[in-house]
mmCIF file of C-alpha atoms in Angstrom:
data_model
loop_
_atom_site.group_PDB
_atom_site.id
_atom_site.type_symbol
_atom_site.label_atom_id
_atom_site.label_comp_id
_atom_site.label_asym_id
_atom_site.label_seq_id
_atom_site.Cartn_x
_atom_site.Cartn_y
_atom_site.Cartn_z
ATOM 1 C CA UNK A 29 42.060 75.746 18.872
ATOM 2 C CA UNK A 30 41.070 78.448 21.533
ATOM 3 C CA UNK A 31 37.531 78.629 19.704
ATOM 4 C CA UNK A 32 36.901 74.958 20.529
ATOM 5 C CA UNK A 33 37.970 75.016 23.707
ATOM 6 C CA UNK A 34 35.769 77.375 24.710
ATOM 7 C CA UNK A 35 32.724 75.683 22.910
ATOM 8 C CA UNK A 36 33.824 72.818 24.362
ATOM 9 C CA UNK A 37 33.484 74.015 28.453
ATOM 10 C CA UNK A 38 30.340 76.229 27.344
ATOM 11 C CA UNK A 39 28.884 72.205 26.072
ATOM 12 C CA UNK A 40 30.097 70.747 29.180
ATOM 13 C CA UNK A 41 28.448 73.526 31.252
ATOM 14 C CA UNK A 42 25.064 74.132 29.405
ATOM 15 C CA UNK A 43 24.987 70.129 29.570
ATOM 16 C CA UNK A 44 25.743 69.494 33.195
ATOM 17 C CA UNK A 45 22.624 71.769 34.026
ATOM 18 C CA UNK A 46 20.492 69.172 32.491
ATOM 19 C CA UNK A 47 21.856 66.413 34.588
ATOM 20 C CA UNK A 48 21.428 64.956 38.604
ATOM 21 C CA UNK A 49 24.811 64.074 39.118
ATOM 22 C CA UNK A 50 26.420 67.274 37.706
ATOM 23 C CA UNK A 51 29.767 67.321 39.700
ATOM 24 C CA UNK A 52 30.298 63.775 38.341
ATOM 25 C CA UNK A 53 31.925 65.775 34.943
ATOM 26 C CA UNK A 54 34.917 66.067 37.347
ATOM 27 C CA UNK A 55 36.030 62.781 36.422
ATOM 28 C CA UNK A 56 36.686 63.290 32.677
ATOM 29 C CA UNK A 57 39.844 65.011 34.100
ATOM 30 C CA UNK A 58 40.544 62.217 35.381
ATOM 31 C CA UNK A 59 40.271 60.168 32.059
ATOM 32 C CA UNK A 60 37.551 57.711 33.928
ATOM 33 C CA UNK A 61 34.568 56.666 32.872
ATOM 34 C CA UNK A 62 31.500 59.133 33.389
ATOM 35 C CA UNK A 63 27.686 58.101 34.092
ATOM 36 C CA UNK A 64 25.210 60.670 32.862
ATOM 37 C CA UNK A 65 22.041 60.928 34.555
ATOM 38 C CA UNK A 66 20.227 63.309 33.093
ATOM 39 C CA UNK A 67 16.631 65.077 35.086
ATOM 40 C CA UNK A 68 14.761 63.742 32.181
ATOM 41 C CA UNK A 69 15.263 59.933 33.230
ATOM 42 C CA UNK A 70 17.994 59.096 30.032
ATOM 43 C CA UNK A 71 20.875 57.599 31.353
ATOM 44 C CA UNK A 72 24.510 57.675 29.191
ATOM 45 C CA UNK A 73 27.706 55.863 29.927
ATOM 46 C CA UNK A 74 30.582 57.491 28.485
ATOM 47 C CA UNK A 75 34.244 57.166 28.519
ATOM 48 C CA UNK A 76 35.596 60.269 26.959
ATOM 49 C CA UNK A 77 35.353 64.480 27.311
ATOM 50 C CA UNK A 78 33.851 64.437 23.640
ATOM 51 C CA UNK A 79 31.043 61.821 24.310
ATOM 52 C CA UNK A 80 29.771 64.585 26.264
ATOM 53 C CA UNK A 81 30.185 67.373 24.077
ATOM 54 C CA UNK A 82 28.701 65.457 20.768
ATOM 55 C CA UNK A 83 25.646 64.343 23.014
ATOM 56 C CA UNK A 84 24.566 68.348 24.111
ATOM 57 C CA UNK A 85 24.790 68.348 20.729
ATOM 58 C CA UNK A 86 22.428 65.594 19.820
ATOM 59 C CA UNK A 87 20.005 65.895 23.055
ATOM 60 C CA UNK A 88 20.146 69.567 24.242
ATOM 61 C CA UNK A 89 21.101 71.447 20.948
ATOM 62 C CA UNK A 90 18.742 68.919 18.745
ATOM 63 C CA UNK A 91 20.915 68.969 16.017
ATOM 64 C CA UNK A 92 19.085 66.354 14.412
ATOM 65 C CA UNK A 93 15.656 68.355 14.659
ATOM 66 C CA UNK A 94 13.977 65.032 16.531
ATOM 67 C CA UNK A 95 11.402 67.246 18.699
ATOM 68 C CA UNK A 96 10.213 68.817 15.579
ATOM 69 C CA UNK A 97 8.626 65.148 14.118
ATOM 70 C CA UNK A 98 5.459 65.211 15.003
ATOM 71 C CA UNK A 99 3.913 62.459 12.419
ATOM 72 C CA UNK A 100 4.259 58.625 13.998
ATOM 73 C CA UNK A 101 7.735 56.577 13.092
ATOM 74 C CA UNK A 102 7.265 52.959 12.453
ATOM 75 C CA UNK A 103 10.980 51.967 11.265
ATOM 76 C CA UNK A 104 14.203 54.733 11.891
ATOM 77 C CA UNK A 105 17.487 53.405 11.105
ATOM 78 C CA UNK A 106 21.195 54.731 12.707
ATOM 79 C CA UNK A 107 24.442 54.337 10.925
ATOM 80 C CA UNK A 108 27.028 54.902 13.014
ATOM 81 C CA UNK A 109 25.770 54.832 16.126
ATOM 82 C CA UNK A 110 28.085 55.245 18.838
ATOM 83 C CA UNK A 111 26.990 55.206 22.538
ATOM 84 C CA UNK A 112 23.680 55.275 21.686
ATOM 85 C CA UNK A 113 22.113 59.035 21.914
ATOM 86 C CA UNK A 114 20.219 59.176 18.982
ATOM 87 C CA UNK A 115 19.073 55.527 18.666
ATOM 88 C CA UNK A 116 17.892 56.166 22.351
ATOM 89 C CA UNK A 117 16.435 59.266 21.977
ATOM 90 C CA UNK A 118 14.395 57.937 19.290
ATOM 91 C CA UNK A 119 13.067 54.974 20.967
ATOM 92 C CA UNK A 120 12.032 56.937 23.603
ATOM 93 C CA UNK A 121 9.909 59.780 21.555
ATOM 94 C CA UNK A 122 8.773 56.844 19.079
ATOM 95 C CA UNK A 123 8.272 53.762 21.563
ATOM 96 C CA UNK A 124 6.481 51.632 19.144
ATOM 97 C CA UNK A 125 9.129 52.220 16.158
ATOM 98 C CA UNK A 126 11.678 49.634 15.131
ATOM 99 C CA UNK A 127 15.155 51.232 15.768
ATOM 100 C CA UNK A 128 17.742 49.786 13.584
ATOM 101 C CA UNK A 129 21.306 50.739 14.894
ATOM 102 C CA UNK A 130 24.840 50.297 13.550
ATOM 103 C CA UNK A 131 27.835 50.260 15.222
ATOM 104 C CA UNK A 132 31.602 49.049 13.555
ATOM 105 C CA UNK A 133 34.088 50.174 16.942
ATOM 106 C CA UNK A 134 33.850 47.361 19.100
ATOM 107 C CA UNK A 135 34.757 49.680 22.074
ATOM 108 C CA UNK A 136 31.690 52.175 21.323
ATOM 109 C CA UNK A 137 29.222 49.334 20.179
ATOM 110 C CA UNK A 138 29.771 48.215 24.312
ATOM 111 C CA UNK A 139 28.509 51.315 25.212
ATOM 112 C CA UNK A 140 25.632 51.738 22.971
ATOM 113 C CA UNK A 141 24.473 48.064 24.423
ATOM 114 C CA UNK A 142 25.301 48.769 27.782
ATOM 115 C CA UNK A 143 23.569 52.405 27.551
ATOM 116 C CA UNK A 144 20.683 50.486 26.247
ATOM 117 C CA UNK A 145 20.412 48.132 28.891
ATOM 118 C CA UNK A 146 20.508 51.258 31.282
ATOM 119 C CA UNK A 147 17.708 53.096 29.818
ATOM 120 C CA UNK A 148 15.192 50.090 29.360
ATOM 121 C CA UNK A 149 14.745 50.848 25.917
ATOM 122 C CA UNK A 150 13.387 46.966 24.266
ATOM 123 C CA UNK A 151 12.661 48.911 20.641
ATOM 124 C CA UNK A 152 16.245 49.537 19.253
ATOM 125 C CA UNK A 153 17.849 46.172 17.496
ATOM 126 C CA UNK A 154 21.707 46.791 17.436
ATOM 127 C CA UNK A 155 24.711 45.428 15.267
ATOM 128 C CA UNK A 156 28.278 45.373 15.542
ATOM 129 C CA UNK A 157 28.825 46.216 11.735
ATOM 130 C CA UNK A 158 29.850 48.554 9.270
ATOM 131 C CA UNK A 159 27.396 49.500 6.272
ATOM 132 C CA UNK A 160 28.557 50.333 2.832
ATOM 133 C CA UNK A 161 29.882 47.928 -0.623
ATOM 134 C CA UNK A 162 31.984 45.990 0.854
ATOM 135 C CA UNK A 163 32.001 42.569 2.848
ATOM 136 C CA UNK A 164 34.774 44.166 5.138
ATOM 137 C CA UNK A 165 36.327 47.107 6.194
ATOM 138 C CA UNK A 166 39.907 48.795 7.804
ATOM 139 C CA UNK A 167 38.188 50.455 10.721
ATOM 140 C CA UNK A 168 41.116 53.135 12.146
ATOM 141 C CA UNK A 169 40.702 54.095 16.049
ATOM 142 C CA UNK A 170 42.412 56.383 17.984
ATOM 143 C CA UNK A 171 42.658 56.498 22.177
ATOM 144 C CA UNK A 172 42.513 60.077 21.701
ATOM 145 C CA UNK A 173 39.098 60.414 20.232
ATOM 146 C CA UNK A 174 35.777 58.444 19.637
ATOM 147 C CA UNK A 175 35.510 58.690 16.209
ATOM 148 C CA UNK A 176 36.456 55.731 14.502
ATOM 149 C CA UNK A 177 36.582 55.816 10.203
ATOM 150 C CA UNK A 178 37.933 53.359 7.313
ATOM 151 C CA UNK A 179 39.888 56.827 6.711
ATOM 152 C CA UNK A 180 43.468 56.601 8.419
ATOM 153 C CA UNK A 181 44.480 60.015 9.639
ATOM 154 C CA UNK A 182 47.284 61.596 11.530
ATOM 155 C CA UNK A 183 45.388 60.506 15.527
ATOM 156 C CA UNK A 184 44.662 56.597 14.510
ATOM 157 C CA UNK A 185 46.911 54.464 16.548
ATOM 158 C CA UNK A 186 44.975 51.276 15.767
ATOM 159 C CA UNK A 187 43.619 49.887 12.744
ATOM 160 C CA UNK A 188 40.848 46.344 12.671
ATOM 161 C CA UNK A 189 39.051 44.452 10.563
ATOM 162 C CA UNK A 190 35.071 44.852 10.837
ATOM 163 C CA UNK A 191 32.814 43.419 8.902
ATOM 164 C CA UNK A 192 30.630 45.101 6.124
ATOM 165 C CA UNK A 193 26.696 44.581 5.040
ATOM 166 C CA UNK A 194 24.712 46.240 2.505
ATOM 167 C CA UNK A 195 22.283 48.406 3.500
ATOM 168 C CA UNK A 196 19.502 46.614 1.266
ATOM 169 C CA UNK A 197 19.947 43.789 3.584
ATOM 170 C CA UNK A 198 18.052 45.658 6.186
ATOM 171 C CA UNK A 199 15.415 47.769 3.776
ATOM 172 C CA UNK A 200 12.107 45.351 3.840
ATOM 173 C CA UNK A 201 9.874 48.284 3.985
ATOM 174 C CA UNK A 202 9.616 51.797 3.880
ATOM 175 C CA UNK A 203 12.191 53.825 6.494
ATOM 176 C CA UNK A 204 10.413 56.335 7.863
ATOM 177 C CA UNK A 205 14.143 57.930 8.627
ATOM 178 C CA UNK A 206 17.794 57.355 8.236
ATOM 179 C CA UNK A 207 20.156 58.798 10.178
ATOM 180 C CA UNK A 208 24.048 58.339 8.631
ATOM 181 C CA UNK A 209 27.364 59.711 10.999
ATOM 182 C CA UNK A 210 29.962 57.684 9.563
ATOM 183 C CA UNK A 211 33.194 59.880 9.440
ATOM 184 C CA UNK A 212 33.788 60.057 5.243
ATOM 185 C CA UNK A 213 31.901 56.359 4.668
ATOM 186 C CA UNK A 214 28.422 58.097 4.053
ATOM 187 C CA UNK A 215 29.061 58.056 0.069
ATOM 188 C CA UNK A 216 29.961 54.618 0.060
ATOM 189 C CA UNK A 217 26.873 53.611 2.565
ATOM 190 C CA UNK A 218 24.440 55.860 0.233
ATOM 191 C CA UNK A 219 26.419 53.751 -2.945
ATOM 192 C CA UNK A 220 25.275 50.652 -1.349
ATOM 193 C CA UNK A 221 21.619 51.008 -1.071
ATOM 194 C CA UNK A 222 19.832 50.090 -4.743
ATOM 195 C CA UNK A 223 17.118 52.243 -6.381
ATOM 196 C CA UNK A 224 14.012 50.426 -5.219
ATOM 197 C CA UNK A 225 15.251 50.504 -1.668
ATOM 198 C CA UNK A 226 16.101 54.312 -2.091
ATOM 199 C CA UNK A 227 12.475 54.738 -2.870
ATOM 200 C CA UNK A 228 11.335 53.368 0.669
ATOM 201 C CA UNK A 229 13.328 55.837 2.339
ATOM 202 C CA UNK A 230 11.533 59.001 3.660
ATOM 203 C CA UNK A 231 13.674 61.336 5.580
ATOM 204 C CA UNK A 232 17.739 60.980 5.458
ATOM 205 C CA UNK A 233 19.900 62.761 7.865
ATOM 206 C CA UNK A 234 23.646 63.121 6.847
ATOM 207 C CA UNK A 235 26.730 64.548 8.263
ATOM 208 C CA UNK A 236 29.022 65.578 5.825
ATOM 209 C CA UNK A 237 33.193 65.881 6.505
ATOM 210 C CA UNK A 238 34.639 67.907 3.398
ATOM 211 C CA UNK A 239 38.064 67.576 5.856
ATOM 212 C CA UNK A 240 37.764 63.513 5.218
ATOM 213 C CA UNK A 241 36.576 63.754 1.408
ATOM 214 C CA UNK A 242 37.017 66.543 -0.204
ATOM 215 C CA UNK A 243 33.715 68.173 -1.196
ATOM 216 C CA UNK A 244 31.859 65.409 0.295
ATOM 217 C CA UNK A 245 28.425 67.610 0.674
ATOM 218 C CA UNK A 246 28.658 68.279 -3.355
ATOM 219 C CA UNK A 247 29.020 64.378 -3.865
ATOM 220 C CA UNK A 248 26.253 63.279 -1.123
ATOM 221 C CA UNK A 249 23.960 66.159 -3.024
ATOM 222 C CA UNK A 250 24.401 64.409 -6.359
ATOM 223 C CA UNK A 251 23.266 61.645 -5.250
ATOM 224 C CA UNK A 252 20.054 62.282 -3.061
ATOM 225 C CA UNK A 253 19.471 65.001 -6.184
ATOM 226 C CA UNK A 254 18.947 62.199 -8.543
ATOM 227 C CA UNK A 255 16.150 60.252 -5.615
ATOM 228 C CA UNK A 256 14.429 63.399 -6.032
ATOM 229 C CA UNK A 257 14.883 64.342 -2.392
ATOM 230 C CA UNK A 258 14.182 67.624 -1.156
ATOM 231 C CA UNK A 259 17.257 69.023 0.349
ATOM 232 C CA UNK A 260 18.277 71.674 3.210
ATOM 233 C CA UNK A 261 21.985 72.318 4.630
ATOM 234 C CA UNK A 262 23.225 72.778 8.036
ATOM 235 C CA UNK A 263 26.577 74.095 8.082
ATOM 236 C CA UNK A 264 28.503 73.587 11.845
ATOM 237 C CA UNK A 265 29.575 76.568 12.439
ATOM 238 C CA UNK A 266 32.531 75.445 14.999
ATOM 239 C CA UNK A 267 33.855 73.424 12.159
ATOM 240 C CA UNK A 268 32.704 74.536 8.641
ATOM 241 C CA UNK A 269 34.205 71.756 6.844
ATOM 242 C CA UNK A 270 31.931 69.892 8.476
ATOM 243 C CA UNK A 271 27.495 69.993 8.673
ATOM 244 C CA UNK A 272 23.990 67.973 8.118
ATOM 245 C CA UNK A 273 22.271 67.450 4.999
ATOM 246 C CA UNK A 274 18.394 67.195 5.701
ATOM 247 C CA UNK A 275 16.637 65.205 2.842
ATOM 248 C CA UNK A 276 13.035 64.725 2.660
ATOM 249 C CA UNK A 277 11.580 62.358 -0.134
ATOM 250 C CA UNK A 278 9.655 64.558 -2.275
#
């Protein structure tokens, strides 16, 4: 518990040196929503402590290893979306891609349109949906957190009904990446996309929660093994239950 907390105010500080309005990172005490303006132009809306934290993650950290694309993207698509950070970061670095984004939690899909709006981006096409087999889904949600899942743990306080589309829906030509943060639904998303789709996708990048389904990086790897992907692992080090699989189509 100490360990995070102290991640957690290093994030907060190491991010609020990339932003304008620093001293406006007083008001998460204050449980109110927080406006990131950041020196680089991006602008983020966020309503909770962790927003922040996951997007140093995302923009300052580059967890995702974005900068390190050089090659054009025509088509990337985000599962799980949130506020926005990666589907905007994208559409900023690749401004004549096609940025598919996903969204289930009605509450976070407002900010990732609203954040959006804010940072003029006209390439990113957004949906209030969940991906995966099903034609709906239990969505759990939880005032204390931002993560949303079809998992129910011990923090969800609130539970919806969202509805589901198969990825194939969306596949109509090759994916030049997919990006899939989905809190323990990334087997069943993976489950829903058919082998001649599979083979349009290029680069997949995964996050993995062994503390949702157990030995969910083992399953994930048997099935990207059998696509022929090449693979490397990111373990988070805060939480080791947790990392990114990087898979590159061989």
């Amino acid at each position: 518990m100490i360990k995070k907390l102290l991640y957690s105010i290093a994030a907060l500080i190491k991010l609020s040196l990339k932003l304008n309005n620093p001293l406006v990172m007083i008001n998460y005490l204050f449980q109110r929503s927080v406006r990131l303006n950041f020196k680089n132009g991006l602008i983020l809306k966020t309503n909770q402590i962790l927003d922040a934290v996951m997007i140093k993650e995302i923009i300052i950290d580059d967890d995702y290893q974005i900068s390190a694309i050089r090659q054009p993207m025509k088509t990337i698509i985000d599962i799980g979306a949130g506020l926005g950070e990666f589907a905007i970061t994208v559409a900023k670095k690749f401004p004549q891609a096609e940025i598919i984004a996903f969204e289930p939690n009605p509450d976070q899909f407002k900010l990732l349109k609203e954040n959006i709006f804010l940072n003029k981006v006209k390439n990113v096409k957004i949906f209030n949906l969940a991906i995966g087999t099903k034609k709906s889904y239990n969505l759990y949600l939880s005032a204390f957190n931002v993560h949303s899942s079809i998992f129910k743990n011990k923090r969800s306080n609130m539970k919806i009904k969202v509805i589901g589309k198969n990825l194939n829906e969306f596949i109509r030509s090759p994916i030049d990446l997919l990006k899939i943060d989905c809190e323990g639904a990334e087997i069943d998303i993976l489950e829903s996309i058919s082998k001649n789709k599979m083979g349009l996708i290029k680069r997949i990048i995964i996050e993995y929660h062994n503390n949702i389904i157990k030995n969910e990086d083992k399953k994930i790897l048997a099935i990207l093994n059998n696509w022929q992907y090449k693979i490397i692992i990111k373990k988070n080090i805060l939480i080791p239950s947790t990392g990114l699989i990087f898979a590159e189509n061989k």
